C-alpha positions as a LaTeX table, in Angstrom:
\begin{tabular}{lrrr}
\hline
Residue & $x$ (\AA) & $y$ (\AA) & $z$ (\AA) \\
\hline
Arg1 & $-82.25$ & $-18.57$ & $-97.19$ \\
Tyr2 & $-85.69$ & $-20.23$ & $-97.76$ \\
Leu3 & $-87.87$ & $-16.94$ & $-97.25$ \\
Asn4 & $-85.44$ & $-14.70$ & $-99.27$ \\
Asp5 & $-85.95$ & $-17.21$ & $-102.22$ \\
Gln6 & $-89.52$ & $-17.59$ & $-101.96$ \\
Ala7 & $-90.33$ & $-14.00$ & $-101.91$ \\
Ile8 & $-87.94$ & $-13.26$ & $-105.22$ \\
Ala9 & $-90.25$ & $-16.01$ & $-106.82$ \\
Val10 & $-93.36$ & $-14.38$ & $-105.17$ \\
Arg11 & $-92.05$ & $-11.08$ & $-106.62$ \\
His12 & $-91.86$ & $-12.02$ & $-109.86$ \\
Ala13 & $-95.22$ & $-14.25$ & $-110.05$ \\
Gly14 & $-96.97$ & $-11.25$ & $-108.44$ \\
Ser15 & $-96.11$ & $-8.55$ & $-110.90$ \\
Ala16 & $-98.13$ & $-10.65$ & $-113.51$ \\
Ala17 & $-100.84$ & $-11.56$ & $-111.16$ \\
Ala18 & $-104.67$ & $-10.36$ & $-111.71$ \\
Gly19 & $-105.91$ & $-10.47$ & $-108.38$ \\
Arg20 & $-105.32$ & $-9.57$ & $-104.76$ \\
Ala21 & $-106.30$ & $-9.59$ & $-101.03$ \\
Pro22 & $-105.05$ & $-6.29$ & $-100.08$ \\
Ala23 & $-107.17$ & $-6.49$ & $-96.53$ \\
Asp24 & $-106.25$ & $-9.95$ & $-95.72$ \\
Ala25 & $-102.46$ & $-9.63$ & $-96.36$ \\
Thr26 & $-102.60$ & $-6.20$ & $-94.63$ \\
Ala27 & $-103.83$ & $-7.97$ & $-91.54$ \\
Ala28 & $-101.16$ & $-11.35$ & $-92.25$ \\
Leu29 & $-98.36$ & $-8.36$ & $-92.15$ \\
Leu30 & $-99.31$ & $-6.64$ & $-89.02$ \\
Ala31 & $-99.34$ & $-10.06$ & $-87.63$ \\
Val32 & $-95.91$ & $-10.14$ & $-88.53$ \\
Arg33 & $-95.06$ & $-6.71$ & $-86.75$ \\
Ala34 & $-97.01$ & $-7.63$ & $-83.71$ \\
Ala35 & $-94.54$ & $-10.65$ & $-83.03$ \\
Leu36 & $-91.68$ & $-8.28$ & $-83.92$ \\
Ala37 & $-92.78$ & $-5.98$ & $-81.38$ \\
Lys38 & $-92.57$ & $-8.92$ & $-78.99$ \\
Glu39 & $-89.28$ & $-9.41$ & $-80.11$ \\
Ala40 & $-90.47$ & $-13.02$ & $-81.25$ \\
Val41 & $-88.31$ & $-13.08$ & $-84.46$ \\
Asp42 & $-88.67$ & $-16.78$ & $-85.40$ \\
Glu43 & $-92.45$ & $-16.50$ & $-85.16$ \\
Ala44 & $-92.63$ & $-13.26$ & $-87.18$ \\
Leu45 & $-90.50$ & $-15.19$ & $-89.82$ \\
Thr46 & $-93.12$ & $-18.21$ & $-89.33$ \\
Arg47 & $-96.20$ & $-16.00$ & $-89.98$ \\
Leu48 & $-94.69$ & $-14.22$ & $-92.80$ \\
Lys49 & $-93.77$ & $-17.83$ & $-94.48$ \\
Gln50 & $-97.82$ & $-18.49$ & $-94.13$ \\
Ala51 & $-98.62$ & $-15.26$ & $-95.67$ \\
Leu52 & $-96.44$ & $-15.98$ & $-98.25$ \\
Glu53 & $-98.41$ & $-19.20$ & $-98.90$ \\
Lys54 & $-101.44$ & $-17.63$ & $-98.57$ \\
Phe55 & $-101.13$ & $-14.58$ & $-100.84$ \\
Pro56 & $-98.84$ & $-15.64$ & $-103.10$ \\
His57 & $-99.89$ & $-12.76$ & $-105.59$ \\
His58 & $-99.70$ & $-9.91$ & $-102.90$ \\
Ala59 & $-96.13$ & $-9.80$ & $-103.06$ \\
Asp60 & $-94.51$ & $-5.88$ & $-102.80$ \\
Leu61 & $-94.61$ & $-5.53$ & $-98.58$ \\
Leu62 & $-93.86$ & $-8.87$ & $-98.52$ \\
Trp63 & $-90.76$ & $-8.63$ & $-100.55$ \\
Glu64 & $-89.51$ & $-5.86$ & $-98.57$ \\
Met65 & $-90.51$ & $-7.18$ & $-95.33$ \\
Thr66 & $-88.77$ & $-10.64$ & $-95.98$ \\
Ile67 & $-85.64$ & $-8.92$ & $-97.56$ \\
Leu68 & $-85.48$ & $-7.09$ & $-93.50$ \\
Gln69 & $-86.34$ & $-9.75$ & $-91.72$ \\
Asp70 & $-83.74$ & $-12.09$ & $-93.41$ \\
Arg71 & $-80.85$ & $-9.37$ & $-93.11$ \\
Tyr72 & $-81.47$ & $-8.36$ & $-89.35$ \\
Arg73 & $-81.65$ & $-11.65$ & $-87.96$ \\
Asp74 & $-78.57$ & $-12.94$ & $-89.81$ \\
Ser75 & $-76.79$ & $-9.61$ & $-89.08$ \\
Glu76 & $-75.67$ & $-7.23$ & $-86.26$ \\
Arg77 & $-74.26$ & $-4.04$ & $-87.54$ \\
Gly78 & $-76.62$ & $-1.71$ & $-89.98$ \\
Ala79 & $-75.89$ & 1.62 & $-91.18$ \\
Ile80 & $-78.66$ & 3.95 & $-92.42$ \\
Leu81 & $-77.29$ & 6.90 & $-94.67$ \\
Gly82 & $-79.52$ & 10.03 & $-94.54$ \\
Gln83 & $-81.84$ & 10.97 & $-91.57$ \\
Gly84 & $-84.93$ & 12.54 & $-93.05$ \\
Ala85 & $-88.24$ & 11.35 & $-92.27$ \\
Ile86 & $-88.00$ & 8.12 & $-93.98$ \\
Gly87 & $-83.82$ & 7.48 & $-92.78$ \\
Leu88 & $-85.67$ & 8.39 & $-89.24$ \\
Asn89 & $-87.86$ & 5.76 & $-89.54$ \\
Phe90 & $-85.26$ & 3.08 & $-91.02$ \\
Thr91 & $-83.40$ & 3.74 & $-87.97$ \\
Ile92 & $-86.49$ & 2.14 & $-85.71$ \\
Ala93 & $-87.41$ & $-0.31$ & $-87.87$ \\
Met94 & $-83.61$ & $-1.37$ & $-87.73$ \\
Ala95 & $-83.41$ & $-0.67$ & $-83.99$ \\
Met96 & $-86.67$ & $-2.69$ & $-83.24$ \\
Gln97 & $-85.70$ & $-5.50$ & $-85.03$ \\
Gly98 & $-82.48$ & $-6.71$ & $-83.33$ \\
Ala99 & $-79.54$ & $-5.13$ & $-84.87$ \\
Ser100 & $-76.74$ & $-4.46$ & $-82.14$ \\
Met101 & $-75.29$ & $-1.89$ & $-84.17$ \\
Val102 & $-77.56$ & 0.96 & $-85.76$ \\
Ile103 & $-75.18$ & 3.52 & $-87.42$ \\
Val104 & $-76.68$ & 6.76 & $-88.78$ \\
Thr105 & $-75.33$ & 9.33 & $-90.74$ \\
Asp106 & $-76.58$ & 13.02 & $-91.33$ \\
Met107 & $-75.29$ & 16.38 & $-91.92$ \\
Leu108 & $-77.65$ & 18.06 & $-89.39$ \\
Asp109 & $-76.63$ & 17.51 & $-85.86$ \\
Tyr110 & $-80.32$ & 17.82 & $-84.57$ \\
Arg111 & $-81.65$ & 15.08 & $-86.82$ \\
Leu112 & $-79.04$ & 12.90 & $-85.29$ \\
Glu113 & $-79.75$ & 13.67 & $-81.88$ \\
Leu114 & $-83.35$ & 12.75 & $-82.66$ \\
Ala115 & $-82.12$ & 9.23 & $-84.26$ \\
Lys116 & $-80.40$ & 8.42 & $-80.79$ \\
Lys117 & $-83.29$ & 9.00 & $-79.15$ \\
Leu118 & $-84.80$ & 6.85 & $-81.83$ \\
Gly119 & $-82.87$ & 4.01 & $-81.14$ \\
Ala120 & $-79.47$ & 4.92 & $-83.30$ \\
Thr121 & $-76.42$ & 3.27 & $-81.24$ \\
His122 & $-73.98$ & 5.59 & $-83.23$ \\
Thr123 & $-74.06$ & 8.76 & $-85.09$ \\
Ile124 & $-71.93$ & 10.38 & $-87.95$ \\
Asn125 & $-72.02$ & 13.90 & $-89.11$ \\
Ala126 & $-71.08$ & 13.40 & $-92.53$ \\
Arg127 & $-70.00$ & 16.97 & $-93.23$ \\
Arg128 & $-67.42$ & 16.76 & $-90.15$ \\
Glu129 & $-66.44$ & 13.56 & $-90.43$ \\
Asp130 & $-64.91$ & 10.67 & $-92.71$ \\
Val131 & $-67.97$ & 8.38 & $-92.98$ \\
Pro132 & $-66.27$ & 5.13 & $-94.49$ \\
Lys133 & $-63.44$ & 5.81 & $-91.70$ \\
Ala134 & $-65.69$ & 6.25 & $-88.77$ \\
Val135 & $-67.75$ & 3.17 & $-89.87$ \\
Ala136 & $-64.40$ & 0.99 & $-89.69$ \\
Glu137 & $-63.44$ & 2.95 & $-86.16$ \\
Ile138 & $-66.91$ & 1.87 & $-85.03$ \\
Thr139 & $-67.04$ & $-1.41$ & $-86.36$ \\
Gly140 & $-63.62$ & $-2.53$ & $-85.64$ \\
Gly141 & $-62.99$ & $-2.98$ & $-89.52$ \\
Ala142 & $-65.85$ & $-5.15$ & $-89.95$ \\
Met143 & $-68.19$ & $-2.83$ & $-91.56$ \\
Ala144 & $-71.65$ & $-2.77$ & $-91.88$ \\
Asp145 & $-73.42$ & $-5.84$ & $-92.73$ \\
Val146 & $-76.53$ & $-4.01$ & $-94.05$ \\
Val147 & $-76.56$ & $-0.57$ & $-95.53$ \\
Ile148 & $-79.87$ & 1.81 & $-96.34$ \\
Glu149 & $-79.06$ & 4.81 & $-99.03$ \\
Ala150 & $-81.91$ & 7.09 & $-97.51$ \\
Ala151 & $-80.36$ & 10.34 & $-98.88$ \\
Gly152 & $-81.18$ & 10.17 & $-102.66$ \\
Glu153 & $-77.57$ & 11.78 & $-103.33$ \\
Glu154 & $-74.91$ & 10.36 & $-105.81$ \\
Ala155 & $-72.49$ & 10.85 & $-102.91$ \\
Thr156 & $-74.39$ & 8.61 & $-100.56$ \\
Leu157 & $-75.26$ & 6.01 & $-103.28$ \\
Asn158 & $-71.47$ & 5.19 & $-103.71$ \\
Gln159 & $-70.53$ & 5.76 & $-100.41$ \\
Ser160 & $-72.88$ & 2.71 & $-99.34$ \\
Phe161 & $-70.23$ & 0.61 & $-101.49$ \\
Tyr162 & $-67.73$ & 1.64 & $-98.83$ \\
Val163 & $-69.42$ & 1.16 & $-95.69$ \\
Val164 & $-70.96$ & $-2.15$ & $-96.54$ \\
Lys165 & $-68.81$ & $-5.25$ & $-95.67$ \\
Arg166 & $-67.72$ & $-7.55$ & $-98.59$ \\
Tyr167 & $-70.87$ & $-9.94$ & $-99.54$ \\
Gly168 & $-72.93$ & $-7.39$ & $-97.48$ \\
His169 & $-76.20$ & $-5.87$ & $-98.61$ \\
Val170 & $-77.13$ & $-2.34$ & $-100.02$ \\
Thr171 & $-80.82$ & $-1.29$ & $-100.01$ \\
Leu172 & $-81.40$ & 1.66 & $-102.42$ \\
Phe173 & $-84.44$ & 3.82 & $-100.77$ \\
Gly174 & $-83.22$ & 7.79 & $-101.34$ \\
Ile175 & $-84.40$ & 8.64 & $-104.98$ \\
Gln176 & $-82.11$ & 9.90 & $-107.31$ \\
Trp177 & $-83.57$ & 12.37 & $-109.17$ \\
Glu178 & $-80.74$ & 12.83 & $-112.25$ \\
Glu179 & $-81.41$ & 10.59 & $-114.88$ \\
Lys180 & $-77.51$ & 9.73 & $-115.29$ \\
Leu181 & $-75.19$ & 8.96 & $-112.20$ \\
Thr182 & $-71.55$ & 8.39 & $-112.09$ \\
Leu183 & $-71.38$ & 4.88 & $-110.13$ \\
Asp184 & $-68.57$ & 3.81 & $-108.49$ \\
Phe185 & $-68.96$ & 0.20 & $-110.20$ \\
Gly186 & $-65.22$ & $-0.97$ & $-109.68$ \\
Lys187 & $-65.88$ & $-0.67$ & $-105.75$ \\
Met188 & $-69.57$ & $-1.87$ & $-105.98$ \\
Phe189 & $-68.44$ & $-5.01$ & $-108.02$ \\
Asp190 & $-65.19$ & $-5.78$ & $-105.86$ \\
Gln191 & $-67.38$ & $-5.81$ & $-102.56$ \\
Gln192 & $-69.75$ & $-8.74$ & $-104.31$ \\
Ile193 & $-72.66$ & $-7.24$ & $-102.31$ \\
Thr194 & $-76.27$ & $-7.64$ & $-102.79$ \\
Val195 & $-78.01$ & $-4.46$ & $-103.82$ \\
Leu196 & $-81.82$ & $-4.02$ & $-103.80$ \\
Asn197 & $-83.76$ & $-0.99$ & $-104.75$ \\
Val198 & $-87.10$ & $-0.46$ & $-103.43$ \\
Ser199 & $-90.23$ & 2.13 & $-103.77$ \\
Ser200 & $-93.70$ & 1.32 & $-102.99$ \\
Ser201 & $-95.21$ & 3.98 & $-105.25$ \\
Arg202 & $-93.67$ & 2.19 & $-108.11$ \\
Ser203 & $-95.03$ & $-1.13$ & $-106.90$ \\
Asn204 & $-97.93$ & $-3.15$ & $-107.89$ \\
Asp205 & $-99.83$ & $-1.70$ & $-105.02$ \\
Pro206 & $-98.73$ & 1.82 & $-104.41$ \\
Thr207 & $-101.42$ & 2.47 & $-101.63$ \\
Gly208 & $-100.35$ & $-0.70$ & $-99.73$ \\
Ala209 & $-97.85$ & 0.81 & $-97.75$ \\
Phe210 & $-99.99$ & 3.52 & $-96.78$ \\
Lys211 & $-102.84$ & 1.98 & $-95.70$ \\
Glu212 & $-100.51$ & $-0.61$ & $-93.55$ \\
Cys213 & $-99.02$ & 2.68 & $-91.96$ \\
Val214 & $-102.54$ & 4.02 & $-91.04$ \\
Glu215 & $-103.25$ & 0.36 & $-89.75$ \\
Leu216 & $-100.31$ & 0.31 & $-87.39$ \\
Val217 & $-100.92$ & 4.00 & $-86.06$ \\
Ala218 & $-104.27$ & 3.34 & $-85.52$ \\
Gln219 & $-103.66$ & 0.55 & $-83.50$ \\
Gly220 & $-100.91$ & 1.85 & $-81.26$ \\
Arg221 & $-97.79$ & 0.04 & $-83.06$ \\
Met222 & $-96.13$ & 2.68 & $-84.73$ \\
Asp223 & $-95.56$ & 6.08 & $-83.31$ \\
Leu224 & $-95.02$ & 8.79 & $-85.95$ \\
Ser225 & $-95.03$ & 12.06 & $-83.72$ \\
His226 & $-91.50$ & 12.68 & $-84.26$ \\
Leu227 & $-92.12$ & 13.48 & $-87.94$ \\
Val228 & $-94.65$ & 16.13 & $-87.55$ \\
Thr229 & $-92.17$ & 19.51 & $-86.29$ \\
His230 & $-94.52$ & 22.18 & $-88.02$ \\
Arg231 & $-97.69$ & 22.96 & $-88.37$ \\
Met232 & $-99.00$ & 26.08 & $-90.79$ \\
Ala233 & $-102.02$ & 27.19 & $-92.58$ \\
Phe234 & $-102.40$ & 26.97 & $-96.04$ \\
Gly235 & $-101.94$ & 30.55 & $-96.75$ \\
Asp236 & $-98.35$ & 29.96 & $-95.40$ \\
Val237 & $-97.43$ & 27.32 & $-97.98$ \\
Gln238 & $-94.66$ & 29.44 & $-99.46$ \\
Gln239 & $-92.92$ & 29.64 & $-95.78$ \\
Ala240 & $-93.80$ & 26.20 & $-95.07$ \\
Tyr241 & $-92.12$ & 25.22 & $-98.43$ \\
Asp242 & $-88.90$ & 27.37 & $-97.75$ \\
Thr243 & $-88.46$ & 25.87 & $-94.26$ \\
Tyr244 & $-88.79$ & 22.50 & $-95.18$ \\
Ser245 & $-86.47$ & 22.70 & $-98.22$ \\
Arg246 & $-83.89$ & 25.04 & $-96.65$ \\
Lys247 & $-84.01$ & 22.73 & $-93.68$ \\
Leu248 & $-84.53$ & 25.65 & $-91.13$ \\
Asp249 & $-85.83$ & 25.64 & $-87.46$ \\
Asn250 & $-85.40$ & 22.09 & $-86.97$ \\
Val251 & $-87.69$ & 20.97 & $-89.30$ \\
Ile252 & $-88.47$ & 17.07 & $-90.50$ \\
Lys253 & $-92.05$ & 17.56 & $-91.77$ \\
Val254 & $-94.42$ & 20.29 & $-91.82$ \\
Val255 & $-98.11$ & 19.65 & $-91.82$ \\
Met256 & $-100.26$ & 22.08 & $-93.93$ \\
Arg257 & $-103.66$ & 22.82 & $-92.13$ \\
Val258 & $-106.36$ & 23.17 & $-95.12$ \\
\hline
\end{tabular}
């Protein structure tokens, strides 16, 4: 748990820091990712520790990476609620980082089929199945060590508390658009879980995640081709918006030509 504790301290220190070294810090993270691509988890954790020591004020991406590495190394069962564009990428990351069970949920079968191709070991259609019951059957009652809420819905936020094991970990990534929610506090409290909310756009370095992704794609270490399912002219912006918002024609993301 050293890295976990170190990351928490670094994150708090980083929020008040004046200077950063984003280019060098990104390079350090790329080295971590390179080690993970080779499934060299110990090497990746060593590199991450070195990066934290070298860049103590560049905390946001290191924080998220540390949490993920710590969780997946110690656990075998992960669940991702929601398989939109970001949920699918969480599926890839979780599979690459060694989780033996990558359980994903969505209400659209075509997204679940794509998730299988990207590394999901089990898929659950939340429209047709009782998700907590299905996860219990898949895990033999053990439930998930790590749950990522990637749908941004009140129902899935609360559902995560029923899918995670006691003393497990829930990461909230999906944006809840309502200012006030009905939170199942009793279940959350009873489970004695750790809850982490993440949002790079609200971090101290909102463009850092984009820069890192561009670097990874440019170097051939990350394939995001599955995200772009439609390309449309700018004059068809209304059609593009309708296609995306109504989830028509097996859409994931629409790219506009300008």
